[in-house]
Amino acid sequence: MGDVLDYPRKIPTAPLSGFVYDVWIQGQAFVPFSITLISAVYQFIILLSMRYSYVLNGFGVLHLQLILTITASVVYIPLAVFAGRMTHDINYLLLVMCLVNLPGLIVNYIQYHKIIKGKATGIWIK
């Protein structure tokens, strides 16, 4: 939980990313700030989702996670191909990654709270 709460303090480091990239790859490539920002949003979505996934996995309630993971995998490919062909912009591929993982975060959050409060029934407890 500390990592999740610490994440907002790390966001101000994004403006320093240009300097870090220059030191790291020594000016051999340019990484647009938009890529850094969207990647940070993606990492935040995944980090929050994993916070709930670990607990749900410990409870052994994997059915919804399995459904969502398979769905995200199946949906991502055509959306990524479509975004790539329509825009030729990597930012949209990163946004698609955020988009397909957001439902997993939302469902994990809901399922976690239903189980913790003892109100999970049906598919929420499988």
Tab-separated table of C-alpha atoms in Angstrom:
chain	number	residue	atom	x	y	z
A	1	MET	CA	0.000	0.000	0.000
A	2	GLY	CA	2.892	2.340	0.686
A	3	ASP	CA	3.985	2.100	-2.937
A	4	VAL	CA	0.565	3.177	-4.179
A	5	LEU	CA	0.380	6.103	-1.782
A	6	ASP	CA	3.916	7.110	-2.695
A	7	TYR	CA	3.136	7.180	-6.438
A	8	PRO	CA	1.686	10.731	-6.504
A	9	ARG	CA	4.960	12.008	-5.067
A	10	LYS	CA	6.796	10.412	-7.978
A	11	ILE	CA	4.721	12.174	-10.631
A	12	PRO	CA	6.639	15.462	-10.279
A	13	THR	CA	9.726	13.559	-11.429
A	14	ALA	CA	8.174	13.213	-14.897
A	15	PRO	CA	9.369	16.705	-15.917
A	16	LEU	CA	12.894	15.549	-15.091
A	17	SER	CA	12.558	12.608	-17.447
A	18	GLY	CA	14.178	14.499	-20.350
A	19	PHE	CA	17.348	14.953	-18.334
A	20	VAL	CA	17.301	11.330	-17.161
A	21	TYR	CA	16.796	10.060	-20.712
A	22	ASP	CA	19.715	12.182	-21.927
A	23	VAL	CA	21.998	10.756	-19.264
A	24	TRP	CA	20.708	7.223	-19.760
A	25	ILE	CA	20.756	6.983	-23.557
A	26	GLN	CA	23.230	9.813	-24.099
A	27	GLY	CA	21.150	11.761	-26.590
A	28	GLN	CA	20.864	8.855	-29.034
A	29	ALA	CA	17.083	9.112	-29.106
A	30	PHE	CA	14.339	11.543	-28.190
A	31	VAL	CA	11.532	10.362	-25.915
A	32	PRO	CA	8.522	12.705	-26.059
A	33	PHE	CA	7.070	13.784	-22.722
A	34	SER	CA	3.664	12.426	-23.789
A	35	ILE	CA	5.114	8.894	-23.820
A	36	THR	CA	6.503	9.387	-20.340
A	37	LEU	CA	3.204	10.756	-19.047
A	38	ILE	CA	0.980	8.072	-20.588
A	39	SER	CA	3.410	5.384	-19.398
A	40	ALA	CA	3.119	6.817	-15.882
A	41	VAL	CA	-0.686	6.615	-16.079
A	42	TYR	CA	-0.445	3.011	-17.300
A	43	GLN	CA	1.905	2.105	-14.451
A	44	PHE	CA	-0.477	3.725	-11.989
A	45	ILE	CA	-3.432	1.693	-13.310
A	46	ILE	CA	-1.447	-1.544	-13.130
A	47	LEU	CA	-0.043	-0.749	-9.689
A	48	LEU	CA	-3.475	-0.010	-8.233
A	49	SER	CA	-5.000	-3.074	-9.865
A	50	MET	CA	-2.251	-5.316	-8.512
A	51	ARG	CA	-2.879	-3.946	-5.036
A	52	TYR	CA	-6.287	-5.620	-5.104
A	53	SER	CA	-5.269	-8.603	-7.245
A	54	TYR	CA	-2.754	-9.846	-4.697
A	55	VAL	CA	-5.379	-9.954	-1.969
A	56	LEU	CA	-7.975	-11.530	-4.257
A	57	ASN	CA	-5.459	-14.158	-5.329
A	58	GLY	CA	-4.776	-14.888	-1.667
A	59	PHE	CA	-8.496	-15.445	-1.124
A	60	GLY	CA	-8.532	-17.741	-4.146
A	61	VAL	CA	-11.172	-15.756	-6.034
A	62	LEU	CA	-9.709	-15.819	-9.513
A	63	HIS	CA	-12.692	-16.293	-11.811
A	64	LEU	CA	-13.363	-12.621	-12.569
A	65	GLN	CA	-9.655	-11.875	-12.913
A	66	LEU	CA	-9.312	-14.704	-15.414
A	67	ILE	CA	-12.257	-13.430	-17.460
A	68	LEU	CA	-10.965	-9.848	-17.423
A	69	THR	CA	-7.397	-10.815	-18.271
A	70	ILE	CA	-8.460	-12.930	-21.238
A	71	THR	CA	-10.876	-10.220	-22.405
A	72	ALA	CA	-8.210	-7.508	-22.118
A	73	SER	CA	-5.774	-9.647	-24.088
A	74	VAL	CA	-8.269	-10.375	-26.838
A	75	VAL	CA	-9.518	-6.781	-27.057
A	76	TYR	CA	-6.061	-5.208	-26.962
A	77	ILE	CA	-4.751	-6.699	-30.216
A	78	PRO	CA	-7.452	-5.426	-32.585
A	79	LEU	CA	-7.640	-2.073	-30.796
A	80	ALA	CA	-3.859	-1.658	-30.953
A	81	VAL	CA	-3.788	-2.593	-34.641
A	82	PHE	CA	-6.645	-0.180	-35.340
A	83	ALA	CA	-5.019	2.654	-33.368
A	84	GLY	CA	-1.676	2.007	-35.017
A	85	ARG	CA	-3.088	2.011	-38.527
A	86	MET	CA	-5.324	5.026	-37.966
A	87	THR	CA	-2.871	7.263	-36.141
A	88	HIS	CA	0.662	5.898	-36.648
A	89	ASP	CA	1.321	7.275	-33.161
A	90	ILE	CA	2.697	5.248	-30.264
A	91	ASN	CA	0.800	7.438	-27.802
A	92	TYR	CA	-2.445	5.850	-28.921
A	93	LEU	CA	-1.038	2.359	-28.419
A	94	LEU	CA	-0.157	3.346	-24.858
A	95	LEU	CA	-3.642	4.799	-24.367
A	96	VAL	CA	-5.157	1.520	-25.592
A	97	MET	CA	-3.077	-0.288	-22.956
A	98	CYS	CA	-4.555	2.011	-20.314
A	99	LEU	CA	-8.059	1.557	-21.697
A	100	VAL	CA	-8.035	-2.258	-21.700
A	101	ASN	CA	-6.604	-2.460	-18.171
A	102	LEU	CA	-8.948	0.066	-16.570
A	103	PRO	CA	-11.947	-2.327	-16.329
A	104	GLY	CA	-9.737	-4.815	-14.460
A	105	LEU	CA	-8.830	-2.144	-11.925
A	106	ILE	CA	-12.474	-1.184	-11.423
A	107	VAL	CA	-13.684	-4.774	-11.048
A	108	ASN	CA	-10.792	-5.699	-8.728
A	109	TYR	CA	-11.630	-2.701	-6.551
A	110	ILE	CA	-15.328	-3.595	-6.380
A	111	GLN	CA	-14.684	-7.294	-5.775
A	112	TYR	CA	-12.118	-6.577	-3.067
A	113	HIS	CA	-14.492	-4.315	-1.162
A	114	LYS	CA	-17.426	-6.714	-1.523
A	115	ILE	CA	-15.340	-9.555	-0.085
A	116	ILE	CA	-13.858	-7.468	2.740
A	117	LYS	CA	-17.330	-6.254	3.750
A	118	GLY	CA	-18.735	-9.801	3.543
A	119	LYS	CA	-21.256	-8.849	0.841
A	120	ALA	CA	-19.788	-10.835	-2.068
A	121	THR	CA	-22.163	-13.276	-3.701
A	122	GLY	CA	-22.371	-15.028	-7.047
A	123	ILE	CA	-19.553	-14.282	-9.459
A	124	TRP	CA	-17.956	-11.861	-6.960
A	125	ILE	CA	-16.976	-14.732	-4.657
A	126	LYS	CA	-15.824	-17.256	-7.299
